[in-house]
């Protein structure tokens, strides 16, 4: 039975689903680089490309049309913005670029920041008192530390993703170096203010200081370890805070010097508006807004469609309270509203919702359809299956061993990429880098269009959808008889896409996201009949060399709850003794009439449906639930009396 259970876990979708692959969609291009776009808008924002180089590392990349429209709508036309393009469409860039543009313009007037104080990292000395993170800056003396943008998310998981993007944008080495050279050592500060942000309480409390000292000490060690690990990819470090970067360390630091960009959720914002300890953050922001009518406050709301009904009404009132605390009316020209939504069409009803939710009506709803792949392009890939199979065997010969991604710079990989280019019928020139020629070859045979075509067709829509790897593999290369999740041809194609790079902007010819789904096993069920003949898994196990064979005390195992087995036997909860491994059955007690006599029965589900409203607890108590030990008459220790097995 243990072997059968192992087989169920190994060869079915009980513990996990096959991976889903989601190719990044392609949208119409604006044919403008960021630098070109800025010159068309205003020279005031000329430094935006330098500040945004962490967000858009390649200056030659053309903005998508909706990204250009978003930038122009906010900076040139002064309208609010709602971006409704799909996943992977660069909505983050649509939202962050206008904010960064305004910060690049304003930061030109900031006073230079003097060097940090000697005791800035106060937690290293057990006798030191708490010191504010940015108290030493010229902005502190000028009073220009204020919240320039509040980013609201409905879920903390989305906050984490946005933090990673902000670290990549504002804490990259290139941006920090530019800020040192061009902004007098100032930083564009940002911080997460949620229940996970250390620490609660007021500055000065000894216990709170010690808790914060411990947290910051651990954070410093973690930050140094991540940035000192040469084996990690460059992107991994942005999942962790940089203790020497622009990210705020604690609540106390943000209360003393509010961050330029504050990330939180509506529940926390509501609490902040009610408490005195955070009042200074709003007062400093209000004073900064009143100091110069040209200063802009950005209200950014992600997943706008989630704020509907009563909950949406409450959030709408919270936003009005926020504006009131900042001295802004909903119609203020100093207020800029940016929002994203994947399901908000440009319709009168949508505009009515925007007007009622925000209290103003100057929105531009920006959307864009994906550029479709070439129709039926997936049908051309099967002819290249053998070439991709050979490539997979060359760069990753042992697929079952613990794997690291192949090194595209190794001699083996370079030779394999060159041979694949030739096998695909493409040419290489003298001095060409293998990863660049492979990218060009993949584009020439339509590998990018092929994958997007399958993901488009499988979803039955006009947009690329995440698709099971097994379905993608079958459509591109035919049936999979290997016993593995993917054929070697599919593996080779994915490896080729991952190892190749476009020469122009250093990205894969078709970036792909992988989605992996796992869940814990809540229970397993078993047929109570030892004569059950419906166990296909048992037949497979019995056919293996050294298989257990024979008949056990129970029948077929089931990974999903059901009343009866295919053999007609009763299905009950499977219970196994952790000490001896013996098998027991569990079920809810019920009554049945057999030949005019009342008998007690067991069922995997509660049999008395009429009493369900009274069962408010899921607990299994003796009066409701019984454990049955299938001890047969041939058992030598069947005392005090042998139990007849029945199902």
Short mmCIF file of C-alpha atoms in Angstrom, two decimals, residues 161-612:
data_model
loop_
_atom_site.label_atom_id
_atom_site.label_comp_id
_atom_site.label_asym_id
_atom_site.label_seq_id
_atom_site.Cartn_x
_atom_site.Cartn_y
_atom_site.Cartn_z
CA UNK A 161 6.57 42.57 -5.96
CA UNK A 162 6.47 46.36 -6.19
CA UNK A 163 9.27 46.63 -3.63
CA UNK A 164 11.44 44.44 -5.83
CA UNK A 165 10.82 46.69 -8.82
CA UNK A 166 11.56 49.83 -6.80
CA UNK A 167 14.81 48.33 -5.50
CA UNK A 168 15.76 47.47 -9.06
CA UNK A 169 14.88 51.02 -10.12
CA UNK A 170 16.17 53.21 -7.29
CA UNK A 171 18.78 51.01 -5.61
CA UNK A 172 20.73 49.87 -8.66
CA UNK A 173 24.43 50.72 -8.68
CA UNK A 174 24.02 52.82 -11.81
CA UNK A 175 21.25 54.99 -10.35
CA UNK A 176 22.98 55.42 -6.99
CA UNK A 177 26.15 56.49 -8.81
CA UNK A 178 24.19 58.99 -10.92
CA UNK A 179 22.52 60.42 -7.82
CA UNK A 180 25.95 60.85 -6.22
CA UNK A 181 27.26 62.71 -9.26
CA UNK A 182 24.19 64.71 -10.31
CA UNK A 183 22.07 65.10 -7.17
CA UNK A 184 24.69 65.78 -4.52
CA UNK A 185 24.47 62.34 -2.94
CA UNK A 186 20.72 62.56 -2.34
CA UNK A 187 18.52 59.50 -2.65
CA UNK A 188 15.00 58.92 -3.96
CA UNK A 189 13.73 57.23 -0.82
CA UNK A 190 11.01 54.61 -0.67
CA UNK A 191 9.55 52.39 2.01
CA UNK A 192 6.94 49.78 2.78
CA UNK A 193 4.60 50.75 5.61
CA UNK A 194 2.58 47.67 6.59
CA UNK A 195 2.23 45.36 9.55
CA UNK A 196 5.49 43.71 8.45
CA UNK A 197 7.50 46.94 8.81
CA UNK A 198 9.61 47.14 11.99
CA UNK A 199 8.79 48.17 14.64
CA UNK A 200 5.63 49.16 16.48
CA UNK A 201 5.72 51.57 19.40
CA UNK A 202 7.24 55.00 19.91
CA UNK A 203 10.94 55.88 19.53
CA UNK A 204 12.65 55.81 22.91
CA UNK A 205 10.93 52.74 24.31
CA UNK A 206 13.78 50.50 25.47
CA UNK A 207 12.09 47.24 24.50
CA UNK A 208 11.14 48.60 21.05
CA UNK A 209 14.68 49.91 20.51
CA UNK A 210 16.11 46.49 21.30
CA UNK A 211 13.66 44.80 18.93
CA UNK A 212 14.60 47.22 16.15
CA UNK A 213 18.30 46.81 16.94
CA UNK A 214 17.95 43.06 16.47
CA UNK A 215 15.94 43.41 13.22
CA UNK A 216 18.35 45.89 11.64
CA UNK A 217 21.35 43.82 12.67
CA UNK A 218 19.87 40.76 10.97
CA UNK A 219 18.93 42.84 7.94
CA UNK A 220 22.49 44.17 7.60
CA UNK A 221 23.95 40.66 7.72
CA UNK A 222 21.43 39.41 5.15
CA UNK A 223 22.04 42.38 2.85
CA UNK A 224 25.81 41.88 2.92
CA UNK A 225 25.49 38.14 2.31
CA UNK A 226 23.19 38.53 -0.70
CA UNK A 227 25.35 41.19 -2.31
CA UNK A 228 28.54 39.28 -1.63
CA UNK A 229 27.36 36.01 -3.20
CA UNK A 230 28.86 35.96 -6.69
CA UNK A 231 26.89 32.83 -7.61
CA UNK A 232 23.54 34.61 -7.38
CA UNK A 233 22.03 36.23 -10.43
CA UNK A 234 21.92 40.02 -10.49
CA UNK A 235 18.14 40.10 -10.06
CA UNK A 236 18.10 37.99 -6.90
CA UNK A 237 19.57 40.74 -4.74
CA UNK A 238 16.55 42.95 -5.40
CA UNK A 239 14.37 40.54 -3.45
CA UNK A 240 16.22 41.74 -0.34
CA UNK A 241 16.65 45.27 1.06
CA UNK A 242 19.97 47.04 0.57
CA UNK A 243 20.99 48.40 3.96
CA UNK A 244 23.12 51.06 2.23
CA UNK A 245 20.51 51.97 -0.35
CA UNK A 246 17.51 54.28 -0.54
CA UNK A 247 14.98 51.95 1.09
CA UNK A 248 13.73 53.08 4.50
CA UNK A 249 14.73 50.90 7.45
CA UNK A 250 11.83 51.23 9.86
CA UNK A 251 8.56 52.94 10.76
CA UNK A 252 10.41 55.38 13.00
CA UNK A 253 12.65 56.46 10.12
CA UNK A 254 9.64 57.06 7.89
CA UNK A 255 7.84 58.96 10.63
CA UNK A 256 10.85 61.24 11.07
CA UNK A 257 11.70 61.68 7.36
CA UNK A 258 8.75 60.56 5.17
CA UNK A 259 9.84 58.62 2.07
CA UNK A 260 9.38 60.04 -1.40
CA UNK A 261 7.43 56.90 -2.35
CA UNK A 262 5.34 55.18 0.34
CA UNK A 263 3.96 51.70 -0.35
CA UNK A 264 1.11 50.46 1.81
CA UNK A 265 -2.41 49.04 1.74
CA UNK A 266 -5.76 50.67 2.45
CA UNK A 267 -6.16 49.04 5.86
CA UNK A 268 -2.81 50.36 7.06
CA UNK A 269 -3.47 53.79 5.55
CA UNK A 270 -6.73 53.96 7.49
CA UNK A 271 -4.87 53.17 10.72
CA UNK A 272 -2.17 55.73 9.96
CA UNK A 273 -4.78 58.44 9.48
CA UNK A 274 -6.22 57.71 12.93
CA UNK A 275 -2.99 57.59 14.97
CA UNK A 276 -0.96 60.46 16.33
CA UNK A 277 2.37 58.69 15.82
CA UNK A 278 2.05 58.95 12.02
CA UNK A 279 0.49 62.44 12.01
CA UNK A 280 3.85 64.09 11.30
CA UNK A 281 4.19 62.25 8.00
CA UNK A 282 1.03 63.89 6.68
CA UNK A 283 1.81 67.29 8.24
CA UNK A 284 5.23 67.41 6.57
CA UNK A 285 3.71 66.42 3.25
CA UNK A 286 1.03 69.08 3.61
CA UNK A 287 3.65 71.74 4.37
CA UNK A 288 5.69 70.67 1.34
CA UNK A 289 2.64 70.92 -0.93
CA UNK A 290 1.75 74.37 0.39
CA UNK A 291 5.31 75.63 -0.07
CA UNK A 292 5.18 75.39 -3.87
CA UNK A 293 2.02 75.10 -6.03
CA UNK A 294 4.15 73.27 -8.60
CA UNK A 295 4.74 70.33 -6.26
CA UNK A 296 2.73 67.25 -7.23
CA UNK A 297 1.30 64.51 -5.03
CA UNK A 298 0.76 61.15 -6.77
CA UNK A 299 -2.02 58.85 -5.60
CA UNK A 300 -1.40 55.43 -7.14
CA UNK A 301 -4.03 52.70 -6.82
CA UNK A 302 -3.22 49.24 -8.13
CA UNK A 303 -5.88 46.65 -9.02
CA UNK A 304 -8.54 49.36 -9.05
CA UNK A 305 -11.30 46.92 -10.01
CA UNK A 306 -10.96 45.18 -6.62
CA UNK A 307 -12.42 48.23 -4.81
CA UNK A 308 -16.09 47.62 -5.49
CA UNK A 309 -19.27 47.60 -3.47
CA UNK A 310 -19.27 48.47 0.22
CA UNK A 311 -15.52 47.86 0.58
CA UNK A 312 -14.86 50.17 -2.35
CA UNK A 313 -17.03 52.87 -0.80
CA UNK A 314 -15.03 52.66 2.42
CA UNK A 315 -11.75 52.99 0.51
CA UNK A 316 -13.16 55.98 -1.37
CA UNK A 317 -13.85 57.71 1.96
CA UNK A 318 -10.35 56.85 3.22
CA UNK A 319 -8.87 58.53 0.15
CA UNK A 320 -10.96 61.65 0.78
CA UNK A 321 -9.71 61.71 4.38
CA UNK A 322 -6.15 61.41 3.10
CA UNK A 323 -6.57 64.34 0.72
CA UNK A 324 -8.14 66.42 3.48
CA UNK A 325 -5.15 65.74 5.76
CA UNK A 326 -2.83 66.86 2.97
CA UNK A 327 -4.79 70.04 2.34
CA UNK A 328 -5.89 68.93 -1.12
CA UNK A 329 -9.34 68.92 -2.63
CA UNK A 330 -10.30 66.20 -5.13
CA UNK A 331 -10.14 68.86 -7.87
CA UNK A 332 -6.68 70.15 -6.91
CA UNK A 333 -4.16 70.55 -9.72
CA UNK A 334 -1.46 69.35 -7.32
CA UNK A 335 -3.12 65.93 -7.18
CA UNK A 336 -2.24 63.33 -9.81
CA UNK A 337 -4.10 60.01 -9.83
CA UNK A 338 -2.61 56.93 -11.46
CA UNK A 339 -4.39 53.57 -11.41
CA UNK A 340 -4.15 50.14 -12.99
CA UNK A 341 -6.82 47.59 -13.73
CA UNK A 342 -6.96 44.53 -15.95
CA UNK A 343 -10.75 44.65 -16.29
CA UNK A 344 -11.94 48.24 -16.57
CA UNK A 345 -13.21 49.02 -20.07
CA UNK A 346 -13.49 52.54 -21.42
CA UNK A 347 -17.26 52.91 -21.02
CA UNK A 348 -19.69 55.41 -19.46
CA UNK A 349 -20.20 53.06 -16.53
CA UNK A 350 -16.45 52.86 -15.91
CA UNK A 351 -16.11 56.63 -16.01
CA UNK A 352 -19.00 56.97 -13.59
CA UNK A 353 -17.20 54.60 -11.23
CA UNK A 354 -13.96 56.61 -11.50
CA UNK A 355 -15.77 59.86 -10.84
CA UNK A 356 -17.54 58.52 -7.76
CA UNK A 357 -14.53 56.68 -6.37
CA UNK A 358 -12.00 59.52 -6.68
CA UNK A 359 -14.36 62.52 -6.67
CA UNK A 360 -13.01 63.97 -9.94
CA UNK A 361 -13.36 63.39 -13.64
CA UNK A 362 -10.25 64.03 -15.70
CA UNK A 363 -9.21 60.47 -16.53
CA UNK A 364 -7.58 59.04 -19.61
CA UNK A 365 -8.17 55.28 -19.86
CA UNK A 366 -5.20 53.80 -21.69
CA UNK A 367 -5.49 50.35 -23.25
CA UNK A 368 -3.88 48.53 -26.14
CA UNK A 369 -4.51 45.21 -27.88
CA UNK A 370 -1.67 42.72 -28.17
CA UNK A 371 -0.04 42.21 -31.52
CA UNK A 372 -1.13 38.72 -32.61
CA UNK A 373 1.48 36.14 -33.66
CA UNK A 374 1.54 34.87 -37.19
CA UNK A 375 -1.46 32.59 -37.61
CA UNK A 376 -0.73 28.83 -37.38
CA UNK A 377 2.98 29.55 -36.90
CA UNK A 378 3.12 26.74 -34.34
CA UNK A 379 2.74 24.17 -37.14
CA UNK A 380 6.26 24.89 -38.44
CA UNK A 381 8.15 23.95 -35.27
CA UNK A 382 7.90 20.16 -35.48
CA UNK A 383 10.49 20.02 -38.28
CA UNK A 384 13.09 21.42 -35.87
CA UNK A 385 12.36 18.93 -33.08
CA UNK A 386 15.49 16.80 -33.63
CA UNK A 387 17.72 19.89 -33.64
CA UNK A 388 16.34 21.11 -30.32
CA UNK A 389 16.61 17.59 -28.88
CA UNK A 390 20.32 17.41 -29.71
CA UNK A 391 20.83 20.87 -28.25
CA UNK A 392 19.19 19.84 -24.97
CA UNK A 393 21.43 16.76 -24.70
CA UNK A 394 24.52 18.88 -25.30
CA UNK A 395 23.95 21.70 -22.82
CA UNK A 396 21.99 19.74 -20.18
CA UNK A 397 22.69 16.03 -20.63
CA UNK A 398 21.37 14.80 -17.26
CA UNK A 399 17.87 16.20 -16.81
CA UNK A 400 17.15 14.15 -13.69
CA UNK A 401 20.05 15.44 -11.57
CA UNK A 402 19.84 18.65 -9.51
CA UNK A 403 20.38 21.33 -12.11
CA UNK A 404 21.77 24.80 -12.43
CA UNK A 405 21.02 26.75 -15.61
CA UNK A 406 23.61 26.02 -18.30
CA UNK A 407 26.35 28.63 -18.59
CA UNK A 408 25.90 30.29 -22.01
CA UNK A 409 29.53 31.45 -21.91
CA UNK A 410 31.02 27.96 -21.54
CA UNK A 411 32.83 26.35 -24.45
CA UNK A 412 30.28 23.53 -24.58
CA UNK A 413 27.34 25.94 -24.70
CA UNK A 414 28.92 28.19 -27.34
CA UNK A 415 29.63 25.19 -29.59
CA UNK A 416 26.12 23.80 -29.04
CA UNK A 417 24.50 27.16 -29.86
CA UNK A 418 26.54 27.49 -33.06
CA UNK A 419 25.58 23.97 -34.15
CA UNK A 420 21.91 24.68 -33.40
CA UNK A 421 22.01 27.81 -35.55
CA UNK A 422 23.31 25.74 -38.47
CA UNK A 423 20.75 22.98 -37.83
CA UNK A 424 17.98 25.60 -37.99
CA UNK A 425 19.21 26.57 -41.46
CA UNK A 426 20.66 29.95 -40.48
CA UNK A 427 24.11 31.40 -41.01
CA UNK A 428 26.72 32.80 -38.66
CA UNK A 429 29.23 35.51 -39.51
CA UNK A 430 32.83 35.90 -38.39
CA UNK A 431 33.04 37.38 -34.94
CA UNK A 432 29.34 36.90 -34.21
CA UNK A 433 28.53 35.92 -30.63
CA UNK A 434 26.74 32.59 -30.44
CA UNK A 435 23.99 33.86 -28.13
CA UNK A 436 23.21 36.72 -30.56
CA UNK A 437 23.15 34.56 -33.70
CA UNK A 438 20.98 31.99 -31.92
CA UNK A 439 18.49 34.69 -30.98
CA UNK A 440 18.35 35.83 -34.59
CA UNK A 441 17.90 32.23 -35.79
CA UNK A 442 15.02 31.64 -33.36
CA UNK A 443 13.31 34.77 -34.64
CA UNK A 444 13.84 33.70 -38.27
CA UNK A 445 12.15 30.33 -37.75
CA UNK A 446 9.32 32.01 -35.79
CA UNK A 447 9.98 30.35 -32.42
CA UNK A 448 8.60 33.42 -30.62
CA UNK A 449 5.42 33.52 -32.70
CA UNK A 450 4.99 29.74 -32.40
CA UNK A 451 4.86 29.74 -28.62
CA UNK A 452 2.56 32.74 -28.46
CA UNK A 453 0.35 31.18 -31.14
CA UNK A 454 -0.20 28.05 -29.04
CA UNK A 455 -0.91 30.13 -25.93
CA UNK A 456 -3.34 32.25 -27.93
CA UNK A 457 -5.23 29.33 -29.45
CA UNK A 458 -5.43 27.34 -26.21
CA UNK A 459 -7.01 30.27 -24.38
CA UNK A 460 -9.58 30.83 -27.11
CA UNK A 461 -9.12 34.59 -26.85
CA UNK A 462 -7.28 37.48 -28.44
CA UNK A 463 -4.71 37.59 -25.64
CA UNK A 464 -1.84 35.27 -24.81
CA UNK A 465 -2.68 33.08 -21.83
CA UNK A 466 -0.58 30.91 -19.54
CA UNK A 467 -0.67 27.38 -20.97
CA UNK A 468 0.30 24.00 -19.58
CA UNK A 469 3.74 22.90 -20.64
CA UNK A 470 2.33 19.51 -21.61
CA UNK A 471 -0.17 21.11 -23.99
CA UNK A 472 2.44 23.44 -25.44
CA UNK A 473 4.81 20.50 -25.97
CA UNK A 474 2.18 18.31 -27.63
CA UNK A 475 1.09 21.05 -30.03
CA UNK A 476 4.62 22.01 -31.06
CA UNK A 477 6.40 18.65 -31.15
CA UNK A 478 3.75 15.91 -30.98
CA UNK A 479 2.98 13.20 -28.40
CA UNK A 480 5.24 12.88 -25.37
CA UNK A 481 6.24 9.24 -24.75
CA UNK A 482 9.30 9.96 -22.63
CA UNK A 483 7.73 9.65 -19.18
CA UNK A 484 8.99 13.13 -18.32
CA UNK A 485 7.00 16.34 -18.04
CA UNK A 486 8.44 17.63 -21.33
CA UNK A 487 10.09 16.10 -24.36
CA UNK A 488 13.75 16.79 -25.02
CA UNK A 489 12.71 18.87 -28.03
CA UNK A 490 10.58 21.16 -25.83
CA UNK A 491 13.35 21.33 -23.26
CA UNK A 492 15.82 22.27 -25.98
CA UNK A 493 13.57 25.05 -27.28
CA UNK A 494 13.17 26.54 -23.80
CA UNK A 495 16.91 26.29 -23.16
CA UNK A 496 17.61 28.01 -26.47
CA UNK A 497 15.23 30.85 -25.65
CA UNK A 498 16.75 31.22 -22.20
CA UNK A 499 20.39 31.20 -23.33
CA UNK A 500 20.09 33.41 -26.43
CA UNK A 501 20.05 37.20 -26.33
CA UNK A 502 18.97 39.88 -28.78
CA UNK A 503 22.04 41.89 -29.74
CA UNK A 504 20.15 45.20 -29.63
CA UNK A 505 18.83 45.10 -26.07
CA UNK A 506 20.16 41.95 -24.41
CA UNK A 507 16.85 40.18 -23.80
CA UNK A 508 15.56 36.78 -24.82
CA UNK A 509 13.88 36.68 -28.24
CA UNK A 510 10.76 35.54 -26.36
CA UNK A 511 10.73 36.06 -22.59
CA UNK A 512 8.59 33.48 -20.79
CA UNK A 513 7.23 33.31 -17.27
CA UNK A 514 6.93 29.96 -15.53
CA UNK A 515 4.10 29.30 -13.08
CA UNK A 516 4.50 26.38 -10.65
CA UNK A 517 1.58 25.22 -8.48
CA UNK A 518 1.89 22.99 -5.42
CA UNK A 519 -0.45 22.18 -2.54
CA UNK A 520 -0.37 20.09 0.59
CA UNK A 521 -2.18 16.75 0.69
CA UNK A 522 -5.11 17.13 3.06
CA UNK A 523 -6.19 13.49 3.12
CA UNK A 524 -6.23 10.21 1.29
CA UNK A 525 -9.15 7.79 1.01
CA UNK A 526 -9.31 4.04 0.49
CA UNK A 527 -11.80 1.43 -0.60
CA UNK A 528 -12.81 -0.64 2.42
CA UNK A 529 -13.07 -3.87 0.42
CA UNK A 530 -9.98 -6.12 0.39
CA UNK A 531 -11.39 -7.81 -2.70
CA UNK A 532 -11.31 -4.55 -4.70
CA UNK A 533 -10.02 -5.07 -8.21
CA UNK A 534 -10.15 -1.47 -9.40
CA UNK A 535 -6.66 -0.38 -8.42
CA UNK A 536 -4.79 0.39 -11.61
CA UNK A 537 -1.87 1.66 -9.53
CA UNK A 538 -1.68 -1.61 -7.62
CA UNK A 539 -1.54 -3.52 -10.90
CA UNK A 540 1.30 -1.30 -12.05
CA UNK A 541 3.18 -1.79 -8.77
CA UNK A 542 2.61 -5.55 -8.84
CA UNK A 543 4.10 -5.70 -12.33
CA UNK A 544 7.34 -4.10 -11.22
CA UNK A 545 10.31 -6.20 -10.24
CA UNK A 546 10.09 -6.81 -6.52
CA UNK A 547 6.51 -5.52 -6.36
CA UNK A 548 4.58 -6.45 -3.21
CA UNK A 549 1.84 -8.45 -4.91
CA UNK A 550 -0.88 -10.22 -2.96
CA UNK A 551 -3.98 -8.84 -1.29
CA UNK A 552 -4.07 -6.40 1.60
CA UNK A 553 -6.71 -5.46 4.14
CA UNK A 554 -8.08 -2.65 1.98
CA UNK A 555 -8.65 -1.87 -1.68
CA UNK A 556 -7.89 0.98 -4.03
CA UNK A 557 -6.42 4.24 -2.77
CA UNK A 558 -8.13 7.46 -3.85
CA UNK A 559 -6.73 10.98 -3.83
CA UNK A 560 -10.19 12.52 -4.09
CA UNK A 561 -13.12 11.94 -1.79
CA UNK A 562 -15.94 9.77 -3.11
CA UNK A 563 -18.73 7.68 -1.60
CA UNK A 564 -18.02 4.37 -3.31
CA UNK A 565 -15.17 2.80 -5.25
CA UNK A 566 -15.49 1.59 -8.83
CA UNK A 567 -15.79 -1.94 -7.41
CA UNK A 568 -18.80 -0.89 -5.31
CA UNK A 569 -16.97 -0.87 -1.98
CA UNK A 570 -17.42 1.91 0.59
CA UNK A 571 -14.67 4.58 0.50
CA UNK A 572 -13.44 5.84 3.89
CA UNK A 573 -10.63 7.96 5.31
CA UNK A 574 -7.26 6.21 5.25
CA UNK A 575 -5.51 6.27 8.63
CA UNK A 576 -2.06 4.76 9.20
CA UNK A 577 -0.48 4.08 12.58
CA UNK A 578 2.78 6.04 12.78
CA UNK A 579 4.32 3.42 15.13
CA UNK A 580 3.62 0.09 13.42
CA UNK A 581 2.28 1.12 10.03
CA UNK A 582 -0.98 -0.75 10.47
CA UNK A 583 -3.98 0.46 8.48
CA UNK A 584 -7.18 1.84 9.98
CA UNK A 585 -10.29 3.37 8.46
CA UNK A 586 -12.08 6.49 9.60
CA UNK A 587 -15.55 7.73 8.89
CA UNK A 588 -18.53 9.66 10.20
CA UNK A 589 -21.16 7.64 12.02
CA UNK A 590 -24.56 7.14 10.45
CA UNK A 591 -27.61 4.87 10.67
CA UNK A 592 -29.04 2.58 8.03
CA UNK A 593 -31.79 -0.03 7.85
CA UNK A 594 -30.64 -3.49 6.76
CA UNK A 595 -33.31 -6.19 6.52
CA UNK A 596 -35.45 -4.24 8.94
CA UNK A 597 -32.70 -3.91 11.49
CA UNK A 598 -30.96 -0.60 12.32
CA UNK A 599 -27.21 -0.79 11.86
CA UNK A 600 -24.41 1.73 12.24
CA UNK A 601 -22.55 2.68 9.09
CA UNK A 602 -19.45 4.78 8.39
CA UNK A 603 -19.05 7.30 5.57
CA UNK A 604 -16.19 9.59 4.52
CA UNK A 605 -18.66 12.49 4.56
CA UNK A 606 -21.21 13.30 7.24
CA UNK A 607 -24.26 11.26 6.25
CA UNK A 608 -26.94 13.31 8.03
CA UNK A 609 -27.27 16.24 5.67
CA UNK A 610 -30.23 17.68 7.57
CA UNK A 611 -28.02 18.25 10.61
CA UNK A 612 -25.25 20.05 8.67
#
